[in-house]
PDB file of C-alpha atoms in Angstrom:
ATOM      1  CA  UNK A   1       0.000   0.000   0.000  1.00  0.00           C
ATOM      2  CA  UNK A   2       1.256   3.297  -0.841  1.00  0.00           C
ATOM      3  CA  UNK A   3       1.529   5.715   1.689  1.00  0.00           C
ATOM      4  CA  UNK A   4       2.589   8.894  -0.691  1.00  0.00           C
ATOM      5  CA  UNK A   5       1.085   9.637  -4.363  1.00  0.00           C
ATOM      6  CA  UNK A   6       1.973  10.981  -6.997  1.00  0.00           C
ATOM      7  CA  UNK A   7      -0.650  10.110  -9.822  1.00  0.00           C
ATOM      8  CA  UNK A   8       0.592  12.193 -12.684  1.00  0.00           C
ATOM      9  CA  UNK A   9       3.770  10.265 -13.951  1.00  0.00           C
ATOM     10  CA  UNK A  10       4.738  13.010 -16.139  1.00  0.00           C
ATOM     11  CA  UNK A  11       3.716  16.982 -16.897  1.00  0.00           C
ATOM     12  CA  UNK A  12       4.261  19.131 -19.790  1.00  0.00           C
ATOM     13  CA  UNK A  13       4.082  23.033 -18.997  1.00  0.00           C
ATOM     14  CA  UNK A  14       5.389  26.430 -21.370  1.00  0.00           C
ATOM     15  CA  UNK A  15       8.242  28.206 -19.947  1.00  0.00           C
ATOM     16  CA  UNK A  16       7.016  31.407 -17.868  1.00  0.00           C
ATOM     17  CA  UNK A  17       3.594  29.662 -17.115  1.00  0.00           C
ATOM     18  CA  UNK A  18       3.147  27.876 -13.174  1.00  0.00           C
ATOM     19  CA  UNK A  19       3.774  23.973 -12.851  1.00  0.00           C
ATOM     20  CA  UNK A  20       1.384  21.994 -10.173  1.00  0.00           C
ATOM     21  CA  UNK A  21       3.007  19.260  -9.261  1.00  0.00           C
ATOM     22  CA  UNK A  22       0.524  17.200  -7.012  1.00  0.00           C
ATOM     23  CA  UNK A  23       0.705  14.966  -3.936  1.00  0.00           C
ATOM     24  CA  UNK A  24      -1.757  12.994  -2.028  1.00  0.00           C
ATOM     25  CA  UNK A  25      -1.008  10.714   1.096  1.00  0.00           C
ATOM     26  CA  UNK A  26      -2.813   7.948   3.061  1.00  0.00           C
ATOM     27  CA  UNK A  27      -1.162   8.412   6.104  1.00  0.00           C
ATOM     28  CA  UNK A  28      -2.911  10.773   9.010  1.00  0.00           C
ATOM     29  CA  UNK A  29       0.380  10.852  11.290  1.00  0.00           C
ATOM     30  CA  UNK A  30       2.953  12.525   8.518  1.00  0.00           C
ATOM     31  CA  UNK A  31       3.675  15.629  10.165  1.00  0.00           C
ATOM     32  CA  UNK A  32       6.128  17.014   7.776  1.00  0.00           C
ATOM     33  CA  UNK A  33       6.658  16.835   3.880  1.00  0.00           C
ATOM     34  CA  UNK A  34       8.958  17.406   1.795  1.00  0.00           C
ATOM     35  CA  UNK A  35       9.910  17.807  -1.991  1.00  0.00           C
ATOM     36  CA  UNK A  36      13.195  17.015  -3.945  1.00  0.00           C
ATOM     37  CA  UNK A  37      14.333  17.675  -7.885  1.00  0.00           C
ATOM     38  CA  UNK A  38      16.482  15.181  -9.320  1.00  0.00           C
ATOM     39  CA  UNK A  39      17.821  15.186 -12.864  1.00  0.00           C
ATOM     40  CA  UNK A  40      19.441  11.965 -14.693  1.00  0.00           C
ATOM     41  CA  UNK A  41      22.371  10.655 -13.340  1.00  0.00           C
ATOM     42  CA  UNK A  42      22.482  12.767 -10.134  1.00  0.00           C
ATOM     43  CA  UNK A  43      20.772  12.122  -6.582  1.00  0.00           C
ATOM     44  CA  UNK A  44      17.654  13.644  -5.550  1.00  0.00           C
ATOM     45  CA  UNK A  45      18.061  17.097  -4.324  1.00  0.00           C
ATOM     46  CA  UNK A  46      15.845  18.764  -1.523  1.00  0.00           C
ATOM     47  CA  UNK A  47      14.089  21.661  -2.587  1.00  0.00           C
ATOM     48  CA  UNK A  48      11.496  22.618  -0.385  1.00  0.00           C
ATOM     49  CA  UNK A  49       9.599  21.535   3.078  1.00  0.00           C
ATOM     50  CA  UNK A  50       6.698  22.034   5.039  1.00  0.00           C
ATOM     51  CA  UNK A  51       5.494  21.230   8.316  1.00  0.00           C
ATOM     52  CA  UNK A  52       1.788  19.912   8.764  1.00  0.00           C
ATOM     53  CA  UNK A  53       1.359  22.656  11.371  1.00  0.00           C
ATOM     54  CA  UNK A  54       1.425  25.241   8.388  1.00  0.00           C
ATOM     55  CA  UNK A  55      -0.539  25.186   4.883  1.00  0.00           C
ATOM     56  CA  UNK A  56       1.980  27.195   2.800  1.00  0.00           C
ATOM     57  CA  UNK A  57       5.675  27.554   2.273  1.00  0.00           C
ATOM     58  CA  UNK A  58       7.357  29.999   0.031  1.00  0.00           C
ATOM     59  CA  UNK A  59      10.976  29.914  -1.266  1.00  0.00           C
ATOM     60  CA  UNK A  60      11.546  31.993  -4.458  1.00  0.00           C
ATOM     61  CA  UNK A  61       9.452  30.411  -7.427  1.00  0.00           C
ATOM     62  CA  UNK A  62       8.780  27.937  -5.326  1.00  0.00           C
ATOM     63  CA  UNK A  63       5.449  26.907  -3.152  1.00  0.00           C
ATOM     64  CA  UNK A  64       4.610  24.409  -1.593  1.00  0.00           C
ATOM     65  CA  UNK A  65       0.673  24.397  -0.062  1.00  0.00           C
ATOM     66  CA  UNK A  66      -0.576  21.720   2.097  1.00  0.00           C
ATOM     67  CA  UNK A  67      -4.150  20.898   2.725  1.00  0.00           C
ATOM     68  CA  UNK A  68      -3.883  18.466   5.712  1.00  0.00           C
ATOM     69  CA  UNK A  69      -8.081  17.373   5.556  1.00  0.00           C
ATOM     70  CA  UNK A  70      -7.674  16.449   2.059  1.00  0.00           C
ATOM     71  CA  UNK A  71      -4.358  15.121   2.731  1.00  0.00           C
ATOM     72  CA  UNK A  72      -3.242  16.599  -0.553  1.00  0.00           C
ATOM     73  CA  UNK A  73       0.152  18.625  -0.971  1.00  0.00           C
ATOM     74  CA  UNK A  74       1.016  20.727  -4.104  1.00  0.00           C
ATOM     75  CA  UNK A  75       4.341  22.404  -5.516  1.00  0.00           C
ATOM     76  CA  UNK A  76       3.639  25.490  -7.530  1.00  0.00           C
ATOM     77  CA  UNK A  77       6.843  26.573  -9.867  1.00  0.00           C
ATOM     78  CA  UNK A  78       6.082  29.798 -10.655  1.00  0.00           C
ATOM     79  CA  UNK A  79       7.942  30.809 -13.890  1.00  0.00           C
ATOM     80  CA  UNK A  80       8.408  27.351 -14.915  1.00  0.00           C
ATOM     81  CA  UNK A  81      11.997  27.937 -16.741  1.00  0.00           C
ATOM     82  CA  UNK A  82      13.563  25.031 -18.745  1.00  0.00           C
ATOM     83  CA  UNK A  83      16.016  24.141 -16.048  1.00  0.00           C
ATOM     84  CA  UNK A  84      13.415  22.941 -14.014  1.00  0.00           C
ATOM     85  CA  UNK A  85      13.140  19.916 -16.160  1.00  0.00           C
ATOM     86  CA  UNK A  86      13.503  16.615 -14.129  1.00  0.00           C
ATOM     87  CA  UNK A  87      11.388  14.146 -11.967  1.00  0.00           C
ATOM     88  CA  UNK A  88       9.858  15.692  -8.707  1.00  0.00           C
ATOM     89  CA  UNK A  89       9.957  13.554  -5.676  1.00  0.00           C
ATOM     90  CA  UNK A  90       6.937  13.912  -2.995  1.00  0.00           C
ATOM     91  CA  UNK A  91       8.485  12.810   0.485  1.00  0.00           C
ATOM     92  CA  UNK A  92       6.861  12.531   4.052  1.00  0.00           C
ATOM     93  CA  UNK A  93       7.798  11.576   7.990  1.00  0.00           C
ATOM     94  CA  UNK A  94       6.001  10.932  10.693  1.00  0.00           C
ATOM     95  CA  UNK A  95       7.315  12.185  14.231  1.00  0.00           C
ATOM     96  CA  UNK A  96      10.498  10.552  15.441  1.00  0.00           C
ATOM     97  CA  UNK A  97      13.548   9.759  13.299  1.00  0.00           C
ATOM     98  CA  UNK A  98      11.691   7.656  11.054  1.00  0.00           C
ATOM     99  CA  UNK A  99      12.969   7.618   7.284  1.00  0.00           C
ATOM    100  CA  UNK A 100      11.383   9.754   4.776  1.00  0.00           C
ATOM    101  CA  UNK A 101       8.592   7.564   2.331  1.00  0.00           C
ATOM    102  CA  UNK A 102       8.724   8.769  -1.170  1.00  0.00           C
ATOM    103  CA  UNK A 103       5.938   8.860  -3.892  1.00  0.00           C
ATOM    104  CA  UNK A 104       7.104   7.470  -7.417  1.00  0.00           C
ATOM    105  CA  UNK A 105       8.046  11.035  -8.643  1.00  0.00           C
ATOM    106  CA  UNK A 106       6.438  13.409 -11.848  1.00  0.00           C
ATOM    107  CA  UNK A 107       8.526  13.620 -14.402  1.00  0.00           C
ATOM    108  CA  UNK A 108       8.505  17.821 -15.477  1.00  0.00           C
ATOM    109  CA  UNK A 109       8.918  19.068 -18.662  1.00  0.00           C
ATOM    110  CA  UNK A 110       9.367  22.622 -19.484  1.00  0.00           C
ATOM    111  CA  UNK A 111       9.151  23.076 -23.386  1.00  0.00           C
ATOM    112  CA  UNK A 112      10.721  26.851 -24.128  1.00  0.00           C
TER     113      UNK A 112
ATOM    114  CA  UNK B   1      26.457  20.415  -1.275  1.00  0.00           C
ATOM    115  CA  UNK B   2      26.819  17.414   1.584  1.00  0.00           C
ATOM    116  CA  UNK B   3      29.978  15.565   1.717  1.00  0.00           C
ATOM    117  CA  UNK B   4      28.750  12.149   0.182  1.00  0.00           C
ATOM    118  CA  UNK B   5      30.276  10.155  -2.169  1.00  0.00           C
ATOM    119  CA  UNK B   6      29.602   6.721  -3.457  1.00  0.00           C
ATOM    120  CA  UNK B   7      31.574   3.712  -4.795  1.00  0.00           C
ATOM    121  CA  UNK B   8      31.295   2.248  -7.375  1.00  0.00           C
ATOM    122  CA  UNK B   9      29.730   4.654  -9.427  1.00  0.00           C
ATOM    123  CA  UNK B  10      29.324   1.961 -12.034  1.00  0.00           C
ATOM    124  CA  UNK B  11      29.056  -1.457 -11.860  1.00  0.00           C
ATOM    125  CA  UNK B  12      28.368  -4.759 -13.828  1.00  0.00           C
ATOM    126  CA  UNK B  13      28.393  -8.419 -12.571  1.00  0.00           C
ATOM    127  CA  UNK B  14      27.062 -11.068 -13.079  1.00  0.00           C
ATOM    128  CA  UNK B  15      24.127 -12.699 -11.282  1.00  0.00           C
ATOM    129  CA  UNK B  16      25.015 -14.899  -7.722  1.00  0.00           C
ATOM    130  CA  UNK B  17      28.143 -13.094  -7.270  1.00  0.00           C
ATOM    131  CA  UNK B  18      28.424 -11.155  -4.097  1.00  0.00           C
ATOM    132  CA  UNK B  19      28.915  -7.036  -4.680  1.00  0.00           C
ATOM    133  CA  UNK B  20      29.137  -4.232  -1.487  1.00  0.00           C
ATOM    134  CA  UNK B  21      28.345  -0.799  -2.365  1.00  0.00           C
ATOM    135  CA  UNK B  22      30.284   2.054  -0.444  1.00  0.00           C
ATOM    136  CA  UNK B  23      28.933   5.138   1.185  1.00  0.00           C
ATOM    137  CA  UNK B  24      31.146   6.962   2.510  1.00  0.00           C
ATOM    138  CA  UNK B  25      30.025  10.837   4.721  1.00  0.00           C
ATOM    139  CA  UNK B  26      32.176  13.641   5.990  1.00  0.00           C
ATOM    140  CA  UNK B  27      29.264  15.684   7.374  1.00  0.00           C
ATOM    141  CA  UNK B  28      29.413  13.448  10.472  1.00  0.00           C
ATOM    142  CA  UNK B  29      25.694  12.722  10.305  1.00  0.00           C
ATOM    143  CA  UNK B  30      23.894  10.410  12.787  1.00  0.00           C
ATOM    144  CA  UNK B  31      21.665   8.731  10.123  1.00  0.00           C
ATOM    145  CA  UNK B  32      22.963   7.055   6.867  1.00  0.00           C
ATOM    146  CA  UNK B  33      20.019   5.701   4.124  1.00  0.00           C
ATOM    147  CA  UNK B  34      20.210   3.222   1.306  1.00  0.00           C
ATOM    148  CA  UNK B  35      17.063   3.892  -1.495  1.00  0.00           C
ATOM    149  CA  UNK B  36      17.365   1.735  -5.021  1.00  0.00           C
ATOM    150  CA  UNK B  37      15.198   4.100  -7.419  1.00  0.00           C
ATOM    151  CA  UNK B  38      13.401   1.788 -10.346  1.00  0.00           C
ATOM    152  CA  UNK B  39      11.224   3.216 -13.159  1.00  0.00           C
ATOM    153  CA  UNK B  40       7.250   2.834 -11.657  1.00  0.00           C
ATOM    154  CA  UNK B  41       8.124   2.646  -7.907  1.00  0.00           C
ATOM    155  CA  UNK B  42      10.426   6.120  -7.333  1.00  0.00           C
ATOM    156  CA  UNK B  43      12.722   5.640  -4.026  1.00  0.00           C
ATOM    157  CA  UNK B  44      12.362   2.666  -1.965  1.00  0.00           C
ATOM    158  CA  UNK B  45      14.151   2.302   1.690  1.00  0.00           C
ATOM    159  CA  UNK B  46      16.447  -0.748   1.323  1.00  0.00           C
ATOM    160  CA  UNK B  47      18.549  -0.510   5.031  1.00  0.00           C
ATOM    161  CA  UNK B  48      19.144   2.747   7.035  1.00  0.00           C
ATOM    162  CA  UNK B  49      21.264   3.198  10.281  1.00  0.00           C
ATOM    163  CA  UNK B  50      20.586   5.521  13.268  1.00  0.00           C
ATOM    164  CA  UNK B  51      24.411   4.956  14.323  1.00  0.00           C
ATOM    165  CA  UNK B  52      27.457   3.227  14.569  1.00  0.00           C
ATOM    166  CA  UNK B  53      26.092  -0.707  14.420  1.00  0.00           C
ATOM    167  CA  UNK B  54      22.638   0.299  14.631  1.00  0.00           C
ATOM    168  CA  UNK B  55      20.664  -0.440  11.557  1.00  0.00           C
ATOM    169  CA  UNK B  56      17.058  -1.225  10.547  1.00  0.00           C
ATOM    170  CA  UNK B  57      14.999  -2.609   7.388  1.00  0.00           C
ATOM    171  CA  UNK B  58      13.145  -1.050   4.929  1.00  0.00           C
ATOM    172  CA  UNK B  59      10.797  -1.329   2.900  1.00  0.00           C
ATOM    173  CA  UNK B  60      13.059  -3.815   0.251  1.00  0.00           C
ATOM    174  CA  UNK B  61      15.432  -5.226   2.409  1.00  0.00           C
ATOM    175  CA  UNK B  62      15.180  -8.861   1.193  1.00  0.00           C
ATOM    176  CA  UNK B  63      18.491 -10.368  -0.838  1.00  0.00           C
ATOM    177  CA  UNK B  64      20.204  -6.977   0.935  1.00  0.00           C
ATOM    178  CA  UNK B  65      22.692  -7.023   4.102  1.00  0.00           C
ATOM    179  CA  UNK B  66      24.189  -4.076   5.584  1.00  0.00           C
ATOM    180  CA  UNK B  67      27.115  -2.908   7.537  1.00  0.00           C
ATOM    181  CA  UNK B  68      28.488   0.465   9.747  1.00  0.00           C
ATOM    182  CA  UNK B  69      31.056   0.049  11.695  1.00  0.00           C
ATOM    183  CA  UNK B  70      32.181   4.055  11.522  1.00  0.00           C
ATOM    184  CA  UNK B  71      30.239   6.930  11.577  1.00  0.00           C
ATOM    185  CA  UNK B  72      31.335   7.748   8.155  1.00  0.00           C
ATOM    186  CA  UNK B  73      30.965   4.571   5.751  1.00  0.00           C
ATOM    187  CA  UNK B  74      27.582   2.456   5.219  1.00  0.00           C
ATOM    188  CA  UNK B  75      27.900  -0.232   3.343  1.00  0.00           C
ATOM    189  CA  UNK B  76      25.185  -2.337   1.389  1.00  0.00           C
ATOM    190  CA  UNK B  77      25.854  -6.004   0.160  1.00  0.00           C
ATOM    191  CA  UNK B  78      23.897  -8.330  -1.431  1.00  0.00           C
ATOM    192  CA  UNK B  79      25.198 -11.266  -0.378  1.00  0.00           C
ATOM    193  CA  UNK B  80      24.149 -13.274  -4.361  1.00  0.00           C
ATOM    194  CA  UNK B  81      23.301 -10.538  -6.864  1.00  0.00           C
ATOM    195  CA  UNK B  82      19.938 -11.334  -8.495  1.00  0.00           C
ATOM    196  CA  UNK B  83      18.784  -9.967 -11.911  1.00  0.00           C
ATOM    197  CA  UNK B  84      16.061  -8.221  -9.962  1.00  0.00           C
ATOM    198  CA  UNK B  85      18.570  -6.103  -7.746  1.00  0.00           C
ATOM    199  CA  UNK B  86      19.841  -4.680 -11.027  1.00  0.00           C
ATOM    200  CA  UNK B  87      18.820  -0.929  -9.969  1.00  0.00           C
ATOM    201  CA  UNK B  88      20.369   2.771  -9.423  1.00  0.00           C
ATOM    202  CA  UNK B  89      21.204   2.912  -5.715  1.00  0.00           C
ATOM    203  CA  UNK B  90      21.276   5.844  -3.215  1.00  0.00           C
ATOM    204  CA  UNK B  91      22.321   6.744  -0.429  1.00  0.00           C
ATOM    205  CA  UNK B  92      21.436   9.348   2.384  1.00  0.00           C
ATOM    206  CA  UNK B  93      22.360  10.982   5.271  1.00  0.00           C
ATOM    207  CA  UNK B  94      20.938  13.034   8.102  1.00  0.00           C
ATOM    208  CA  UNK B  95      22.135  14.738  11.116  1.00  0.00           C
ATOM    209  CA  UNK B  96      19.042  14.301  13.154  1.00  0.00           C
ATOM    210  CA  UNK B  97      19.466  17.226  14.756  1.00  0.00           C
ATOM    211  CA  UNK B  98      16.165  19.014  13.787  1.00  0.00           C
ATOM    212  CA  UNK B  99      16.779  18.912  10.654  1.00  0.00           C
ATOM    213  CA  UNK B 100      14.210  16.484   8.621  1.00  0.00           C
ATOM    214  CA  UNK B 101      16.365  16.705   5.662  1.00  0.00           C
ATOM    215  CA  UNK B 102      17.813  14.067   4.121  1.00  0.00           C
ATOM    216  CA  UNK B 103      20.916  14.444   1.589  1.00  0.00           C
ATOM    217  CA  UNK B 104      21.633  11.789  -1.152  1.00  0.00           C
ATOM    218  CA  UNK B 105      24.530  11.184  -2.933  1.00  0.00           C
ATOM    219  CA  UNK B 106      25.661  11.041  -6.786  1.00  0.00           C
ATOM    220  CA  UNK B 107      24.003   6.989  -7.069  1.00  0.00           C
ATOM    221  CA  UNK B 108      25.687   3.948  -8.022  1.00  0.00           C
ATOM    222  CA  UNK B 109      24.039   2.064 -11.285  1.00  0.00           C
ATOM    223  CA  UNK B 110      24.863  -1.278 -11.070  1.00  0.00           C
ATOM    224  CA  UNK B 111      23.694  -4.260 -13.371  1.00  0.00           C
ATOM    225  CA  UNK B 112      23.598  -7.949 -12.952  1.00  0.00           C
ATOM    226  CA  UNK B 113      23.578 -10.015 -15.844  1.00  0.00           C
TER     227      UNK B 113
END
């Protein structure tokens, strides 16, 4: 059973226009979230957090919103720019030092 | 960036040979992480350690052993490489000091034939 979700394998967006990248989890006791960029043939790299006691998080062109009764987080790229090209990772913890669970990851393309 | 590096970066062998991947840290972090990433299922949790000799399953631990006898190296071995187990690997690290954060290195790509 999968805990974290990203249902859109893939995204196509026009550079300068916002990317949604979506995220929906099963699990009520996640109390922080995270998202990381990775491009081919590097490691993931973190990009932005939230904690579930807040519902948005701002860093640059970057977003993320979290609506815990839906349990549904977003991240908004706002201008998408080509560089932003590569597979977004959805991550989540619950309380403690338990490891981060990871949704299968959107693959974003931004066409110039 | 975090001080991780990973060895082999490459690797091909052949299946029921025994291969240990290297992960080595010089951020002195409490937690170390092994992920394999396959197309379809994103980042699975193979092994992780919360310190020196202290480790734990995850989700895809079976055919996998692992090993940390110093803070900075974490090594994964599968004891009879498996055609299956032909995957990009990753590792992590976290300080586990507040921070939820966890850093990944560069990946290994290894094959069995």
């Amino acid at each position: 059973d999968q805990q974290v979700k990203q249902n859109s394998p893939s995204l196509s967006v026009q550079e300068g226009r916002i990317s949604i990248l979506n995220c929906d989890y099963t699990n009520s006791m996640f109390d922080y979230f995270l998202w990381y960029k990775k491009y081919p043939a590097e490691g993931p790299t973190f990009l932005i957090s939230i904690s579930s006691i807040k519902d948005k998080n701002e860093d640059g062109r970057f977003t993320v919103f979290l609506n815990k009764s839906a349990k549904h987080l977003s991240l908004h790229i706002v201008p998408s720019q080509p560089g932003d090209s590569a597979v977004y990772f959805c991550a989540a913890r619950t309380s403690g030092n338990t490891p981060l669970v990871f949704g299968k990851g959107t693959r974003l393309s931004v066409i110039a | 960036d975090a001080g991780i590096t990973q060895s082999p970066r490459h690797k091909v062998t052949e299946t029921g040979t025994p291969v240990t991947l290297r992960c080595h840290q010089t951020e002195n972090h409490r937690y170390m992480y092994w992920y394999r990433q396959d197309p379809g299922h994103g980042l699975r949790l193979i092994h992780y350690s919360y310190g020196v000799k202290d480790t734990d399953k995850g989700e895809v631990s079976d055919g996998y052993s692992v090993s940390r006898s110093k803070t900075e190296d974490f090594l994964l071995t599968l004891e009879s490489a498996t055609s299956s187990q032909t995957s990009v690997y990753f590792c992590a690290i976290r300080d586990g000091i507040g921070a939820y954060e966890q850093y990944f290195g560069p990946g290994t790509r290894l094959t069995v034939t």
